[in-house]
Amino acid sequence: MVHWGPIAIRWYGVLFASGIILTYLLVKWIFSREGYPVSDLESVFVYLFLGLIIGARLGEVLFYEPDFFLSNPREIIKIWHGGLSSHGAGIGLFTAYIIWTRKYKVKFSKYADALAIGIPITATFVRIGNFFNA
């Protein structure tokens, strides 16, 4: 953890954000190389980001301590208390992509390959963040 005045910056958060940024840049490069509209990437990335965060938190809440969180619902939004789960993130990403494809009437397989390439990047950065945070 690094302290910057009253703000404490955790390695997990820095690496999580770095993974997301690198994933976006790589997938943007793939989109431009394949001739896909970058506007579609920007749209789907918002959905995927929300699916990632919401799914990861709900996975942590429902899979690990549902009794505590259901008894203390205000704690659910405090991601710094209890954290996130990778399998919840996977479920959230898949669900968000399904919702996006239905809303924008895009065939599921059109962008799935390009988007899936970035998942291991973010996952790796998250695991390194877990290591640093012990």
Short mmCIF file of C-alpha atoms in Angstrom, two decimals:
data_model
loop_
_atom_site.label_atom_id
_atom_site.label_comp_id
_atom_site.label_asym_id
_atom_site.label_seq_id
_atom_site.Cartn_x
_atom_site.Cartn_y
_atom_site.Cartn_z
CA MET A 1 0.00 0.00 0.00
CA VAL A 2 1.21 3.48 -0.86
CA HIS A 3 0.01 6.51 1.07
CA TRP A 4 -0.45 9.73 -0.81
CA GLY A 5 -1.53 12.23 1.81
CA PRO A 6 -4.80 11.02 3.29
CA ILE A 7 -5.33 8.62 0.38
CA ALA A 8 -4.16 5.01 0.62
CA ILE A 9 -3.53 3.41 -2.76
CA ARG A 10 -3.50 -0.37 -2.76
CA TRP A 11 -1.48 -2.38 -5.25
CA TYR A 12 -4.53 -4.51 -6.00
CA GLY A 13 -6.47 -1.48 -7.24
CA VAL A 14 -3.56 -0.12 -9.25
CA LEU A 15 -2.94 -3.45 -10.94
CA PHE A 16 -6.67 -4.08 -11.49
CA ALA A 17 -6.99 -0.70 -13.24
CA SER A 18 -3.78 -1.32 -15.22
CA GLY A 19 -5.10 -4.66 -16.43
CA ILE A 20 -8.36 -3.09 -17.57
CA ILE A 21 -6.55 -0.27 -19.37
CA LEU A 22 -4.14 -2.65 -21.13
CA THR A 23 -7.03 -4.92 -22.06
CA TYR A 24 -8.91 -1.98 -23.57
CA LEU A 25 -5.86 -0.86 -25.58
CA LEU A 26 -5.18 -4.37 -26.89
CA VAL A 27 -8.80 -5.00 -27.83
CA LYS A 28 -9.01 -1.55 -29.45
CA TRP A 29 -5.97 -2.46 -31.57
CA ILE A 30 -7.63 -5.77 -32.53
CA PHE A 31 -10.86 -3.98 -33.42
CA SER A 32 -9.06 -1.51 -35.67
CA ARG A 33 -7.01 -4.31 -37.27
CA GLU A 34 -10.15 -6.37 -37.97
CA GLY A 35 -12.08 -3.36 -39.27
CA TYR A 36 -14.63 -3.43 -36.44
CA PRO A 37 -16.16 -0.10 -35.42
CA VAL A 38 -14.40 1.31 -32.34
CA SER A 39 -17.74 2.82 -31.30
CA ASP A 40 -18.98 -0.74 -30.69
CA LEU A 41 -15.96 -1.40 -28.48
CA GLU A 42 -16.59 1.74 -26.45
CA SER A 43 -20.22 0.75 -25.98
CA VAL A 44 -19.58 -2.87 -25.03
CA PHE A 45 -16.68 -1.92 -22.77
CA VAL A 46 -18.99 0.12 -20.55
CA TYR A 47 -21.27 -2.90 -20.17
CA LEU A 48 -18.34 -5.22 -19.54
CA PHE A 49 -16.79 -2.92 -16.96
CA LEU A 50 -20.05 -2.71 -15.03
CA GLY A 51 -20.56 -6.47 -15.37
CA LEU A 52 -17.03 -7.07 -14.10
CA ILE A 53 -17.39 -4.92 -10.98
CA ILE A 54 -20.99 -5.83 -10.14
CA GLY A 55 -20.48 -9.53 -10.85
CA ALA A 56 -17.22 -9.70 -8.89
CA ARG A 57 -18.78 -8.04 -5.87
CA LEU A 58 -22.01 -10.03 -5.96
CA GLY A 59 -19.97 -13.21 -6.35
CA GLU A 60 -18.03 -12.35 -3.21
CA VAL A 61 -21.23 -11.48 -1.35
CA LEU A 62 -23.29 -14.50 -2.42
CA PHE A 63 -20.60 -17.21 -2.54
CA TYR A 64 -18.57 -16.44 0.58
CA GLU A 65 -20.59 -14.64 3.27
CA PRO A 66 -24.23 -14.35 2.21
CA ASP A 67 -25.57 -14.39 5.78
CA PHE A 68 -23.36 -11.49 6.86
CA PHE A 69 -24.05 -9.35 3.79
CA LEU A 70 -27.79 -10.02 3.74
CA SER A 71 -27.91 -9.04 7.42
CA ASN A 72 -25.80 -5.93 6.67
CA PRO A 73 -26.83 -4.82 3.16
CA ARG A 74 -24.94 -1.51 3.41
CA GLU A 75 -21.71 -3.50 3.49
CA ILE A 76 -22.38 -4.89 0.01
CA ILE A 77 -21.23 -1.70 -1.73
CA LYS A 78 -18.04 -1.47 0.37
CA ILE A 79 -15.76 -3.42 -1.94
CA TRP A 80 -12.79 -2.67 0.32
CA HIS A 81 -14.48 -4.86 2.98
CA GLY A 82 -14.40 -8.40 1.68
CA GLY A 83 -13.28 -7.76 -1.86
CA LEU A 84 -14.24 -9.28 -5.19
CA SER A 85 -14.44 -12.78 -6.62
CA SER A 86 -13.03 -13.85 -9.97
CA HIS A 87 -15.78 -16.36 -10.69
CA GLY A 88 -18.41 -13.69 -9.97
CA ALA A 89 -16.52 -11.45 -12.39
CA GLY A 90 -16.70 -14.14 -15.07
CA ILE A 91 -20.44 -14.52 -14.59
CA GLY A 92 -20.86 -10.73 -14.63
CA LEU A 93 -18.83 -10.33 -17.84
CA PHE A 94 -20.78 -13.06 -19.62
CA THR A 95 -24.12 -11.63 -18.48
CA ALA A 96 -23.15 -8.08 -19.46
CA TYR A 97 -22.05 -9.23 -22.93
CA ILE A 98 -25.34 -11.12 -23.43
CA ILE A 99 -27.30 -8.02 -22.42
CA TRP A 100 -25.22 -5.83 -24.77
CA THR A 101 -25.61 -8.19 -27.74
CA ARG A 102 -29.37 -8.31 -27.27
CA LYS A 103 -29.75 -4.57 -26.81
CA TYR A 104 -27.66 -3.72 -29.89
CA LYS A 105 -28.80 -6.77 -31.90
CA VAL A 106 -25.26 -8.05 -32.46
CA LYS A 107 -24.54 -11.73 -33.00
CA PHE A 108 -22.82 -13.16 -29.88
CA SER A 109 -19.84 -14.53 -31.80
CA LYS A 110 -19.09 -11.30 -33.72
CA TYR A 111 -16.79 -9.77 -31.06
CA ALA A 112 -16.45 -12.62 -28.55
CA ASP A 113 -13.00 -13.72 -29.76
CA ALA A 114 -11.54 -10.22 -29.72
CA LEU A 115 -12.97 -9.44 -26.30
CA ALA A 116 -11.94 -12.76 -24.76
CA ILE A 117 -8.28 -12.11 -25.54
CA GLY A 118 -8.18 -9.38 -22.90
CA ILE A 119 -9.59 -11.43 -20.02
CA PRO A 120 -6.30 -13.21 -19.15
CA ILE A 121 -4.47 -9.88 -19.08
CA THR A 122 -6.75 -8.38 -16.46
CA ALA A 123 -6.89 -11.68 -14.54
CA THR A 124 -3.09 -11.83 -14.42
CA PHE A 125 -2.80 -8.28 -13.15
CA VAL A 126 -5.45 -8.98 -10.49
CA ARG A 127 -3.53 -12.07 -9.32
CA ILE A 128 -0.30 -10.09 -9.09
CA GLY A 129 -2.21 -7.48 -7.05
CA ASN A 130 -3.43 -10.26 -4.74
CA PHE A 131 0.16 -11.38 -4.29
CA PHE A 132 1.36 -7.88 -3.36
CA ASN A 133 -1.52 -7.36 -0.94
CA ALA A 134 -0.84 -10.79 0.59
#
